[in-house]
Each structure stands twice: as structure tokens, then as C-alpha cells.
mmCIF file of C-alpha atoms in Angstrom:
data_model
loop_
_atom_site.group_PDB
_atom_site.id
_atom_site.type_symbol
_atom_site.label_atom_id
_atom_site.label_comp_id
_atom_site.label_asym_id
_atom_site.label_seq_id
_atom_site.Cartn_x
_atom_site.Cartn_y
_atom_site.Cartn_z
ATOM 1 C CA MET A 179 32.841 -53.916 11.907
ATOM 2 C CA ASN A 180 29.233 -54.123 13.770
ATOM 3 C CA LYS A 181 30.582 -50.775 15.392
ATOM 4 C CA LEU A 182 31.017 -48.745 12.370
ATOM 5 C CA LEU A 183 27.627 -50.360 10.872
ATOM 6 C CA ILE A 184 26.106 -48.827 14.154
ATOM 7 C CA ILE A 185 27.395 -45.526 13.805
ATOM 8 C CA LEU A 186 26.989 -45.138 10.024
ATOM 9 C CA PHE A 187 23.278 -46.153 10.737
ATOM 10 C CA ILE A 188 22.731 -43.630 13.800
ATOM 11 C CA GLY A 189 24.418 -40.866 11.558
ATOM 12 C CA LEU A 190 22.235 -41.522 8.181
ATOM 13 C CA SER A 191 19.115 -41.334 10.909
ATOM 14 C CA VAL A 192 20.001 -38.445 12.271
ATOM 15 C CA ILE A 193 20.593 -36.620 8.759
ATOM 16 C CA SER A 194 17.524 -38.322 7.494
ATOM 17 C CA GLY A 195 15.489 -36.752 10.453
ATOM 18 C CA ARG A 196 16.818 -33.546 10.247
ATOM 19 C CA ALA A 197 16.030 -33.261 6.516
ATOM 20 C CA GLN A 198 12.177 -34.807 6.821
ATOM 21 C CA ASP A 199 11.868 -32.046 9.886
ATOM 22 C CA GLY A 200 13.003 -29.188 7.345
ATOM 23 C CA LEU A 201 15.799 -28.470 9.441
ATOM 24 C CA ILE A 202 18.195 -27.628 6.544
ATOM 25 C CA GLU A 203 20.439 -24.861 8.214
ATOM 26 C CA LEU A 204 21.220 -22.256 5.331
ATOM 27 C CA LYS A 205 24.250 -19.687 5.434
ATOM 28 C CA GLY A 206 25.742 -16.919 3.187
ATOM 29 C CA THR A 207 23.273 -15.492 1.064
ATOM 30 C CA ILE A 208 20.229 -16.658 -0.230
ATOM 31 C CA LYS A 209 17.452 -16.493 -2.758
ATOM 32 C CA ILE A 210 13.841 -17.009 -1.751
ATOM 33 C CA GLU A 211 11.100 -16.808 -4.446
ATOM 34 C CA VAL A 212 7.804 -15.758 -3.560
ATOM 35 C CA ASP A 213 4.094 -15.776 -4.974
ATOM 36 C CA GLY A 214 2.328 -12.624 -4.760
ATOM 37 C CA LEU A 215 5.095 -10.104 -3.893
ATOM 38 C CA SER A 216 4.292 -7.399 -6.482
ATOM 39 C CA CYS A 217 2.233 -5.385 -3.818
ATOM 40 C CA PRO A 218 4.794 -2.899 -1.979
ATOM 41 C CA PHE A 219 2.895 -3.032 1.411
ATOM 42 C CA CYS A 220 2.984 -6.768 1.297
ATOM 43 C CA ALA A 221 6.446 -6.673 0.301
ATOM 44 C CA TYR A 222 7.891 -4.243 2.768
ATOM 45 C CA GLY A 223 5.475 -6.231 5.311
ATOM 46 C CA LEU A 224 7.460 -9.226 4.636
ATOM 47 C CA GLU A 225 10.509 -7.533 4.637
ATOM 48 C CA LYS A 226 9.468 -6.463 8.650
ATOM 49 C CA ASN A 227 8.579 -10.184 9.265
ATOM 50 C CA LEU A 228 11.846 -11.389 7.980
ATOM 51 C CA LYS A 229 14.206 -8.778 10.304
ATOM 52 C CA LYS A 230 12.644 -10.603 13.361
ATOM 53 C CA LEU A 231 14.565 -13.944 12.299
ATOM 54 C CA GLU A 232 17.696 -14.188 14.345
ATOM 55 C CA GLY A 233 20.731 -14.378 12.263
ATOM 56 C CA VAL A 234 19.636 -12.293 9.239
ATOM 57 C CA GLU A 235 21.999 -9.718 8.709
ATOM 58 C CA THR A 236 20.431 -7.960 5.341
ATOM 59 C CA ILE A 237 17.424 -8.235 3.601
ATOM 60 C CA LYS A 238 16.811 -7.430 -0.351
ATOM 61 C CA ILE A 239 13.485 -7.168 -1.578
ATOM 62 C CA ASP A 240 13.018 -7.395 -5.546
ATOM 63 C CA VAL A 241 9.285 -6.509 -5.879
ATOM 64 C CA GLU A 242 9.658 -6.534 -9.694
ATOM 65 C CA ASN A 243 11.162 -9.858 -9.857
ATOM 66 C CA ALA A 244 9.170 -11.528 -7.029
ATOM 67 C CA PHE A 245 12.277 -12.844 -4.606
ATOM 68 C CA VAL A 246 13.962 -11.767 -1.585
ATOM 69 C CA LEU A 247 17.657 -12.070 -0.977
ATOM 70 C CA LEU A 248 18.503 -13.027 2.525
ATOM 71 C CA THR A 249 22.216 -12.505 3.938
ATOM 72 C CA ILE A 250 22.608 -14.623 6.858
ATOM 73 C CA ALA A 251 25.722 -12.930 9.040
ATOM 74 C CA GLU A 252 28.995 -14.632 9.164
ATOM 75 C CA GLY A 253 29.200 -17.564 11.711
ATOM 76 C CA LYS A 254 25.181 -17.660 11.945
ATOM 77 C CA SER A 255 22.793 -20.080 10.365
ATOM 78 C CA VAL A 256 19.134 -20.204 9.891
ATOM 79 C CA ASP A 257 16.769 -23.463 9.119
ATOM 80 C CA GLU A 258 14.935 -23.413 6.016
ATOM 81 C CA ALA A 259 11.463 -24.371 7.829
ATOM 82 C CA THR A 260 11.645 -21.243 9.909
ATOM 83 C CA ILE A 261 12.031 -18.969 7.000
ATOM 84 C CA ARG A 262 9.293 -20.739 5.317
ATOM 85 C CA GLU A 263 7.241 -20.326 8.387
ATOM 86 C CA ASN A 264 7.701 -16.755 8.771
ATOM 87 C CA ILE A 265 7.135 -16.052 5.000
ATOM 88 C CA LYS A 266 3.842 -17.918 5.409
ATOM 89 C CA ASP A 267 2.895 -15.936 8.515
ATOM 90 C CA ALA A 268 3.301 -12.603 6.668
ATOM 91 C CA GLY A 269 0.517 -14.142 4.216
ATOM 92 C CA PHE A 270 2.699 -15.362 1.377
ATOM 93 C CA THR A 271 3.601 -18.527 -0.354
ATOM 94 C CA PRO A 272 7.418 -19.327 -0.422
ATOM 95 C CA ARG A 273 8.604 -21.190 -3.462
ATOM 96 C CA ALA A 274 12.262 -22.101 -4.489
ATOM 97 C CA ILE A 275 14.950 -21.257 -1.658
ATOM 98 C CA THR A 276 18.396 -21.435 -3.383
ATOM 99 C CA LYS A 277 21.765 -20.363 -2.504
ATOM 100 C CA ASP A 278 22.409 -17.165 -4.436
ATOM 101 C CA ASN A 279 25.564 -17.250 -6.269
ATOM 102 C CA ASP A 280 25.672 -13.688 -7.059
ATOM 103 C CA GLY A 281 25.070 -12.456 -3.383
ATOM 104 C CA MET B 374 -36.560 3.458 -42.975
ATOM 105 C CA GLY B 375 -38.112 4.912 -39.523
ATOM 106 C CA ARG B 376 -37.007 2.104 -37.370
ATOM 107 C CA ARG B 377 -33.286 2.533 -38.387
ATOM 108 C CA TYR B 378 -33.751 6.365 -37.706
ATOM 109 C CA LEU B 379 -34.944 5.660 -34.254
ATOM 110 C CA LEU B 380 -32.066 3.228 -33.594
ATOM 111 C CA THR B 381 -29.429 5.553 -34.515
ATOM 112 C CA LEU B 382 -30.988 8.310 -32.200
ATOM 113 C CA ILE B 383 -31.166 5.954 -29.327
ATOM 114 C CA VAL B 384 -27.437 5.634 -30.162
ATOM 115 C CA ILE B 385 -26.833 9.269 -30.341
ATOM 116 C CA VAL B 386 -28.480 9.727 -26.895
ATOM 117 C CA LEU B 387 -26.642 7.266 -25.136
ATOM 118 C CA ILE B 388 -23.432 8.120 -26.455
ATOM 119 C CA GLY B 389 -24.321 11.660 -25.148
ATOM 120 C CA CYS B 390 -25.314 10.406 -21.879
ATOM 121 C CA ASN B 391 -22.038 8.477 -21.340
ATOM 122 C CA GLU B 392 -20.005 11.521 -22.298
ATOM 123 C CA GLU B 393 -22.165 13.669 -19.970
ATOM 124 C CA THR B 394 -21.223 11.194 -17.199
ATOM 125 C CA LYS B 395 -17.153 10.846 -17.924
ATOM 126 C CA GLU B 396 -16.578 14.128 -15.857
ATOM 127 C CA TRP B 397 -12.817 13.323 -15.011
ATOM 128 C CA VAL B 398 -10.596 13.238 -18.039
ATOM 129 C CA PHE B 399 -6.938 11.914 -18.642
ATOM 130 C CA HIS B 400 -4.877 15.289 -19.008
ATOM 131 C CA GLY B 401 -1.185 13.887 -18.784
ATOM 132 C CA LYS B 402 1.667 12.949 -16.577
ATOM 133 C CA ILE B 403 4.294 14.349 -14.406
ATOM 134 C CA GLU B 404 7.696 12.502 -15.349
ATOM 135 C CA LEU B 405 9.746 12.049 -12.105
ATOM 136 C CA PRO B 406 13.208 10.839 -12.148
ATOM 137 C CA GLU B 407 14.188 7.873 -13.468
ATOM 138 C CA LYS B 408 14.186 4.889 -10.980
ATOM 139 C CA SER B 409 11.633 6.776 -8.647
ATOM 140 C CA ARG B 410 8.858 4.682 -7.392
ATOM 141 C CA PRO B 411 6.022 6.602 -6.372
ATOM 142 C CA LEU B 412 3.917 5.172 -4.022
ATOM 143 C CA ALA B 413 2.232 7.870 -1.927
ATOM 144 C CA LEU B 414 1.256 11.565 -2.700
ATOM 145 C CA ALA B 415 0.670 15.039 -0.572
ATOM 146 C CA LYS B 416 0.557 18.503 -1.234
ATOM 147 C CA THR B 417 1.581 21.321 1.086
ATOM 148 C CA GLY B 418 1.646 24.587 -0.833
ATOM 149 C CA GLU B 419 2.031 24.197 -4.492
ATOM 150 C CA GLU B 420 4.049 21.363 -4.489
ATOM 151 C CA ILE B 421 3.902 17.710 -4.193
ATOM 152 C CA TRP B 422 5.541 15.290 -1.602
ATOM 153 C CA LEU B 423 5.735 11.653 -2.651
ATOM 154 C CA SER B 424 7.313 8.664 -0.660
ATOM 155 C CA ASP B 425 9.376 6.262 -2.782
ATOM 156 C CA PRO B 426 9.601 3.483 -0.262
ATOM 157 C CA GLU B 427 11.719 1.576 -2.916
ATOM 158 C CA HIS B 428 14.576 3.855 -2.284
ATOM 159 C CA PHE B 429 13.930 4.886 1.248
ATOM 160 C CA ARG B 430 12.904 8.581 0.519
ATOM 161 C CA LEU B 431 10.766 11.309 0.083
ATOM 162 C CA LEU B 432 10.649 13.545 -2.918
ATOM 163 C CA LYS B 433 9.256 17.063 -3.096
ATOM 164 C CA ILE B 434 8.412 17.958 -6.744
ATOM 165 C CA ASP B 435 7.092 20.555 -8.711
ATOM 166 C CA LEU B 436 4.348 20.258 -11.413
ATOM 167 C CA LYS B 437 6.771 19.422 -13.989
ATOM 168 C CA GLY B 438 8.295 16.546 -12.214
ATOM 169 C CA LYS B 439 11.683 18.771 -10.880
ATOM 170 C CA VAL B 440 13.152 17.456 -7.600
ATOM 171 C CA LEU B 441 13.101 20.308 -5.114
ATOM 172 C CA ASP B 442 13.947 18.647 -2.151
ATOM 173 C CA SER B 443 14.489 15.274 -0.557
ATOM 174 C CA ILE B 444 14.360 13.675 2.501
ATOM 175 C CA MET B 445 16.347 10.488 2.650
ATOM 176 C CA ASP B 446 17.202 7.044 4.917
ATOM 177 C CA LEU B 447 13.261 6.753 5.806
ATOM 178 C CA LYS B 448 12.638 2.826 6.415
ATOM 179 C CA ARG B 449 9.985 2.341 3.818
ATOM 180 C CA PRO B 450 7.913 5.861 4.081
ATOM 181 C CA MET B 451 4.383 4.563 2.938
ATOM 182 C CA ASN B 452 0.874 7.078 2.509
ATOM 183 C CA LEU B 453 1.450 10.548 3.548
ATOM 184 C CA ASP B 454 -0.793 13.336 4.862
ATOM 185 C CA SER B 455 -0.547 16.746 5.425
ATOM 186 C CA ASP B 456 -2.168 19.275 7.826
ATOM 187 C CA ASN B 457 -1.591 23.085 8.072
ATOM 188 C CA GLY B 458 1.585 22.943 6.077
ATOM 189 C CA ASN B 459 3.077 19.798 8.142
ATOM 190 C CA LEU B 460 3.908 16.421 6.294
ATOM 191 C CA TYR B 461 3.147 13.284 7.940
ATOM 192 C CA VAL B 462 5.081 10.389 7.326
ATOM 193 C CA PRO B 463 4.395 6.852 8.363
ATOM 194 C CA GLU B 464 7.727 4.804 8.590
ATOM 195 C CA PHE B 465 6.442 1.191 7.984
ATOM 196 C CA LEU B 466 9.643 -0.911 9.514
ATOM 197 C CA THR B 467 10.088 0.893 12.476
ATOM 198 C CA ASP B 468 6.516 1.755 13.457
ATOM 199 C CA THR B 469 7.350 5.435 13.688
ATOM 200 C CA ILE B 470 5.532 8.536 12.506
ATOM 201 C CA TRP B 471 7.434 11.591 11.471
ATOM 202 C CA VAL B 472 6.363 14.746 11.069
ATOM 203 C CA ILE B 473 8.228 17.274 8.451
ATOM 204 C CA GLU B 474 8.006 20.815 9.965
ATOM 205 C CA LYS B 475 9.356 23.600 7.802
ATOM 206 C CA GLY B 476 12.152 21.122 6.724
ATOM 207 C CA ILE B 477 12.884 19.249 9.860
ATOM 208 C CA LYS B 478 12.274 15.761 10.561
ATOM 209 C CA MET B 479 10.608 14.959 14.485
ATOM 210 C CA PRO B 480 9.063 11.950 15.420
ATOM 211 C CA PHE B 481 5.171 12.450 16.066
ATOM 212 C CA SER B 482 3.860 10.585 19.195
ATOM 213 C CA ILE B 483 0.430 9.003 19.200
ATOM 214 C CA LYS B 484 -0.642 7.223 22.188
ATOM 215 C CA ALA B 485 -1.252 3.692 20.574
ATOM 216 C CA LYS B 486 1.728 1.609 19.094
ATOM 217 C CA PRO B 487 1.012 0.457 15.478
ATOM 218 C CA ASP B 488 2.638 -2.929 13.879
ATOM 219 C CA ALA B 489 3.539 -1.340 10.472
ATOM 220 C CA PRO B 490 1.625 1.894 9.800
ATOM 221 C CA ALA B 491 0.730 2.272 6.343
ATOM 222 C CA GLY B 492 -1.462 5.559 6.059
ATOM 223 C CA LEU B 493 -2.906 8.024 8.093
ATOM 224 C CA PHE B 494 -4.963 11.117 8.674
ATOM 225 C CA VAL B 495 -3.674 13.847 10.418
ATOM 226 C CA LYS B 496 -6.169 17.225 11.136
ATOM 227 C CA GLY B 497 -5.342 19.058 14.627
ATOM 228 C CA ASP B 498 -5.990 16.701 17.312
ATOM 229 C CA THR B 499 -7.691 14.055 15.063
ATOM 230 C CA ILE B 500 -5.453 11.328 14.113
ATOM 231 C CA ALA B 501 -6.309 7.914 12.464
ATOM 232 C CA VAL B 502 -3.572 5.235 11.756
ATOM 233 C CA ALA B 503 -4.205 2.416 9.268
ATOM 234 C CA ASP B 504 -2.314 0.065 11.574
ATOM 235 C CA PHE B 505 -1.430 -2.796 9.007
ATOM 236 C CA TYR B 506 -0.716 -5.778 10.857
ATOM 237 C CA ASN B 507 -2.869 -5.520 13.618
ATOM 238 C CA HIS B 508 -5.726 -5.070 11.208
ATOM 239 C CA ARG B 509 -7.316 -2.316 12.807
ATOM 240 C CA ILE B 510 -7.622 1.864 12.697
ATOM 241 C CA ILE B 511 -6.120 3.718 15.607
ATOM 242 C CA LEU B 512 -8.053 6.795 16.109
ATOM 243 C CA GLN B 513 -7.091 9.416 18.550
ATOM 244 C CA LEU B 514 -9.246 12.041 19.130
ATOM 245 C CA ASN B 515 -7.936 15.108 21.829
ATOM 246 C CA SER B 516 -5.421 12.564 23.052
ATOM 247 C CA LYS B 517 -7.845 9.711 23.769
ATOM 248 C CA VAL B 518 -7.416 6.489 21.879
ATOM 249 C CA TYR B 519 -10.084 4.282 20.325
ATOM 250 C CA PHE B 520 -9.798 1.513 18.151
ATOM 251 C CA ILE B 521 -11.809 0.682 15.129
ATOM 252 C CA GLY B 522 -11.841 -2.709 13.244
ATOM 253 C CA LYS B 523 -10.354 -6.347 13.861
ATOM 254 C CA GLU B 524 -8.744 -8.981 11.980
ATOM 255 C CA GLY B 525 -11.427 -10.261 9.523
ATOM 256 C CA HIS B 526 -13.422 -10.533 6.262
ATOM 257 C CA LYS B 527 -16.825 -9.863 7.870
ATOM 258 C CA LYS B 528 -18.660 -5.966 7.720
ATOM 259 C CA GLY B 529 -16.683 -4.074 10.077
ATOM 260 C CA GLU B 530 -13.507 -6.148 10.029
ATOM 261 C CA LEU B 531 -10.266 -5.350 8.348
ATOM 262 C CA TYR B 532 -7.625 -7.448 6.500
ATOM 263 C CA TYR B 533 -4.639 -5.322 5.992
ATOM 264 C CA PRO B 534 -5.892 -1.474 6.071
ATOM 265 C CA THR B 535 -3.488 0.563 3.912
ATOM 266 C CA ASP B 536 -5.270 4.143 4.412
ATOM 267 C CA VAL B 537 -7.654 6.257 6.241
ATOM 268 C CA LYS B 538 -9.400 9.366 5.834
ATOM 269 C CA ILE B 539 -11.609 11.513 7.705
ATOM 270 C CA PHE B 540 -14.517 13.847 6.273
ATOM 271 C CA ASP B 541 -17.619 15.136 7.562
ATOM 272 C CA ASP B 542 -17.638 12.796 10.819
ATOM 273 C CA ARG B 543 -17.245 9.620 8.859
ATOM 274 C CA ILE B 544 -13.987 7.650 8.748
ATOM 275 C CA TYR B 545 -12.903 6.445 5.437
ATOM 276 C CA VAL B 546 -11.030 3.073 5.693
ATOM 277 C CA ALA B 547 -9.191 1.127 2.559
ATOM 278 C CA ASP B 548 -9.477 -2.143 4.042
ATOM 279 C CA ALA B 549 -6.828 -3.161 1.047
ATOM 280 C CA TYR B 550 -7.214 -6.750 1.241
ATOM 281 C CA ASN B 551 -10.737 -7.243 1.797
ATOM 282 C CA ASN B 552 -11.121 -5.370 -1.667
ATOM 283 C CA ARG B 553 -13.176 -2.887 -0.353
ATOM 284 C CA VAL B 554 -13.539 0.696 1.426
ATOM 285 C CA GLN B 555 -15.552 0.734 4.636
ATOM 286 C CA ILE B 556 -17.101 4.059 5.888
ATOM 287 C CA PHE B 557 -17.441 4.013 9.826
ATOM 288 C CA ASP B 558 -18.734 6.693 12.422
ATOM 289 C CA PHE B 559 -16.882 7.718 15.296
ATOM 290 C CA SER B 560 -18.045 4.966 17.390
ATOM 291 C CA GLY B 561 -16.841 2.000 15.130
ATOM 292 C CA LYS B 562 -20.404 1.291 13.620
ATOM 293 C CA VAL B 563 -19.979 0.564 9.566
ATOM 294 C CA LEU B 564 -22.262 3.084 7.770
ATOM 295 C CA GLN B 565 -21.618 1.641 4.100
ATOM 296 C CA VAL B 566 -19.283 -0.550 2.010
ATOM 297 C CA LEU B 567 -17.737 0.522 -1.415
ATOM 298 C CA GLY B 568 -16.305 -1.715 -3.902
ATOM 299 C CA ASP B 569 -17.754 -5.068 -3.061
ATOM 300 C CA GLN B 570 -19.737 -5.086 -6.493
ATOM 301 C CA TYR B 571 -16.942 -3.671 -8.965
ATOM 302 C CA GLY B 572 -14.406 -6.220 -8.633
ATOM 303 C CA LEU B 573 -11.724 -4.300 -6.768
ATOM 304 C CA ARG B 574 -8.800 -6.184 -6.278
ATOM 305 C CA VAL B 575 -6.715 -4.489 -3.537
ATOM 306 C CA ALA B 576 -7.933 -0.883 -2.366
ATOM 307 C CA SER B 577 -4.995 0.494 -0.872
ATOM 308 C CA ALA B 578 -5.722 4.162 -1.066
ATOM 309 C CA ILE B 579 -8.280 6.694 -0.763
ATOM 310 C CA ASP B 580 -8.833 10.444 -1.114
ATOM 311 C CA LEU B 581 -11.767 12.793 -1.060
ATOM 312 C CA THR B 582 -13.729 15.882 -1.633
ATOM 313 C CA GLU B 583 -17.068 17.569 -0.881
ATOM 314 C CA ASP B 584 -18.479 15.519 -3.877
ATOM 315 C CA TYR B 585 -16.438 12.535 -4.742
ATOM 316 C CA ILE B 586 -14.441 9.737 -3.163
ATOM 317 C CA ALA B 587 -11.442 8.147 -5.439
ATOM 318 C CA VAL B 588 -10.131 4.625 -4.417
ATOM 319 C CA THR B 589 -7.476 2.814 -5.903
ATOM 320 C CA ASP B 590 -8.325 -0.325 -7.647
ATOM 321 C CA GLN B 591 -4.257 -1.677 -7.333
ATOM 322 C CA GLU B 592 -4.154 -4.750 -8.812
ATOM 323 C CA ASN B 593 -6.378 -3.849 -11.939
ATOM 324 C CA SER B 594 -4.512 -0.475 -12.677
ATOM 325 C CA ARG B 595 -7.953 1.464 -12.082
ATOM 326 C CA VAL B 596 -9.222 4.078 -10.110
ATOM 327 C CA LEU B 597 -12.690 4.600 -9.091
ATOM 328 C CA ILE B 598 -14.506 7.460 -8.294
ATOM 329 C CA TYR B 599 -17.685 7.293 -6.266
ATOM 330 C CA HIS B 600 -20.061 10.064 -5.579
ATOM 331 C CA ILE B 601 -20.041 11.104 -2.015
ATOM 332 C CA ASP B 602 -23.163 9.180 -1.406
ATOM 333 C CA GLY B 603 -21.440 5.978 -2.167
ATOM 334 C CA SER B 604 -22.628 5.476 -5.946
ATOM 335 C CA LEU B 605 -20.253 4.641 -8.430
ATOM 336 C CA PHE B 606 -19.619 7.645 -10.930
ATOM 337 C CA GLN B 607 -16.851 7.017 -12.991
ATOM 338 C CA THR B 608 -13.958 4.423 -13.836
ATOM 339 C CA LEU B 609 -10.573 5.759 -14.651
ATOM 340 C CA ASN B 610 -8.480 3.068 -16.447
ATOM 341 C CA SER B 611 -6.333 4.872 -18.795
ATOM 342 C CA ASN B 612 -2.853 5.680 -18.394
ATOM 343 C CA ILE B 613 -2.721 4.196 -14.966
ATOM 344 C CA ASN B 614 0.052 1.799 -13.753
ATOM 345 C CA TYR B 615 -0.474 -0.006 -10.501
ATOM 346 C CA PRO B 616 -1.783 2.980 -8.642
ATOM 347 C CA THR B 617 -0.821 3.152 -5.173
ATOM 348 C CA ASP B 618 -2.373 6.600 -4.093
ATOM 349 C CA VAL B 619 -4.707 9.194 -5.065
ATOM 350 C CA LEU B 620 -5.078 13.175 -4.375
ATOM 351 C CA PHE B 621 -7.599 15.383 -5.129
ATOM 352 C CA ASP B 622 -6.660 19.236 -5.563
ATOM 353 C CA GLY B 623 -9.498 21.132 -6.459
ATOM 354 C CA SER B 624 -10.494 19.857 -9.784
ATOM 355 C CA THR B 625 -7.175 18.047 -10.414
ATOM 356 C CA LEU B 626 -6.614 14.166 -9.123
ATOM 357 C CA TYR B 627 -3.343 13.179 -9.027
ATOM 358 C CA ILE B 628 -2.598 9.357 -9.193
ATOM 359 C CA ALA B 629 0.795 7.883 -8.016
ATOM 360 C CA ASN B 630 1.654 5.189 -10.732
ATOM 361 C CA PHE B 631 4.017 2.838 -8.557
ATOM 362 C CA LYS B 632 5.102 0.460 -11.497
ATOM 363 C CA GLU B 633 6.521 3.548 -13.615
ATOM 364 C CA ASN B 634 8.193 6.802 -12.848
ATOM 365 C CA SER B 635 5.500 8.904 -13.158
ATOM 366 C CA VAL B 636 2.104 10.557 -11.643
ATOM 367 C CA SER B 637 -1.062 10.854 -13.688
ATOM 368 C CA ILE B 638 -3.092 14.036 -13.874
ATOM 369 C CA TYR B 639 -6.771 14.017 -14.215
ATOM 370 C CA ARG B 640 -8.960 17.038 -14.642
ATOM 371 C CA LYS B 641 -12.862 17.587 -14.023
ATOM 372 C CA ASN B 642 -14.464 18.590 -17.089
ATOM 373 C CA GLN B 643 -16.256 21.844 -16.043
#
């Protein structure tokens, strides 16, 4: 019983630690809302930056509605913190990152 | 009675002066195919080439908007230039510059690699490239390479430059996200700064004649026309929707409306 509690405690600590560090692994197609995406130079600049991320298969930039759709290659994942960092490096503020159900 | 007469006279004189300075007048729009997103313009002969990075293509149109030719599969073609009948195309995503010569697309090599080339100028052996992510201008003169600017907001520094033109030994840089145009000499010394005092928001493109400098004020949907000496001449703000490029052709000014499928035409009153 004690052993089970210890394992459960360690497991929860690891999950909680990962969440705190922003290490949320993303798979499939995800939608990222980004502030200031209306300018084409910036939007395509962000696209160029995101292409450098390992595991990203396709990128669709929607300048009109200010979001990016990222498709992660099958069997791969990208963590959310890396994506947020990449977007900040390109000079943008990332907002909601959600699983895209239409993608 | 006398005072009212004087006031009326002053108003008439002021209106007259105002009309006299407003030399560029809206003339109409070239309607483009539906879903086109024109970012940049260049003229080779009688036709206009426009880049449509949203759809990864260039379109060649006549003055009625009829598509005469197209070049597809370009990875975000940006601010174009033409020289001697050739069209020069910076490809933003691949850091490549293409030259279209007699309809054939070939890589155009320069001696420094840009990171996201956003605009360029080519005239003979003089080449300038707006190197967006490196916040500088690559200047190639007779095969020798020089760099102008570095990242920053002070005079002489650049922040995401998107267009460059050279005229009369002066280098005009659309210092887009510093909201200004900086004019340099060939040694990199700043000669003049335009735009600071007029509330420009993203100065993304420029074009020049002997008399005027046109600058896009992208986020305010305006085009500012300066005298070549740098004094503001006129602000154009009607029938313009998110301008991303300007192109002078004699007494005509074309303006690319990125947020709609059209090019606005302004003409200079003679």
C-alpha cells in the first residue's frame, strides 16, 4: 500500500512538474491565436520561424483571422513552451493554443 | 459687413491654396481576380507584375486587371523590382532571389545571404536587398558587398526593413517597424529621416521619381507623398486599403491594396 502511494506521489509530481515547465506535448493539428498577425511581412516571417521547428509538417497562416494552424508529423510531438518561445522570437505574442478539430 | 467679407475672402484663398497643393487625385481602381492579395508591384513594359504571396504566385496583368501571365509555386514572393525588362523577385521563405528573364525563372546570385529578403533594388551592377530578419540592407556594388544598418531604433539603425530603392546616389530604406524612411549615402551615413512626425505606422514600401517620394503608411491605410527634399507634399487616404506597395509610372501612381483584390490609381493633376 505504501509502495503504491509512493509511486502515485512520484507520478503526480512528474506530471505537475512538466505542466509547470510548460512541457505539454502537442500532436496532430493545433491552432495558435497570435496577436498582430495582420501584417503580411510579419505573418510570413513567423511562418519562416515556425518551419524551423522539428516535427512540424505543415503551417497554414491565416492573416485575416490572425491564427496559425500547425500540423505535427505523425509519431512526432512538439512541446507548447517551444512553440510559444518560437513565436515570441519572431516578435509576436501567442495567445490560446488549442487542438484544431477541423484540422 | 466688411469683416464678414474679409473672412469669406480668407476662406476662399485657403481653400484655393489647399486645392492647389493636392496634386495627386484618385483616378480609379484596377480590379484583380477574386481572392488576389496584391503585396507588391513592378512594371515591365506596358504590363504590371504583382506579387501575391498569400497564393504563392506572381501575376502579370494589363491595366484593366486581365491576367496575362502567372508564375506559380513561389514561396512567398515579396517586394519586386524590374530592370531592363527583367523582373527580380525576393522569395521570403527560402532566402532566394529570382530573376525572370523572357519568362524564364532563374536564381539570381548575390554575395551575401539574406534572412527573409523582403524587397530589393536592381540596376545594372548595383543591387540592394532589404534583409528583414538581419535588420540591415545588403548593398552590392560591382560585386563588392557592404552592409547598412543594424538592429535597433536609433538613427541609422533598422528594425525589420521591407523595401529599398536607390536614386541619385542615395539609398532610401523602408524602415518598416521603426515607422520611418531612412535615407543613407553609400558610406552608410544617414542623410535624412522621413516619417517621424506624421504618425506613420509601418512604412512598408517606397518609390521615387525625380520630384517625389511615395511611402506606404500600411496600418493607417494611407500613402504619404513627400517632395524629393523630404518635406511632406500630400497625404493620400481615399480608396486605399492596407497599402503594401507603391509604384510611380510617369504621372501615375499605383498602390497595392493588400486587403482587397485591387490596385488604386492616382494621377497627378497637370
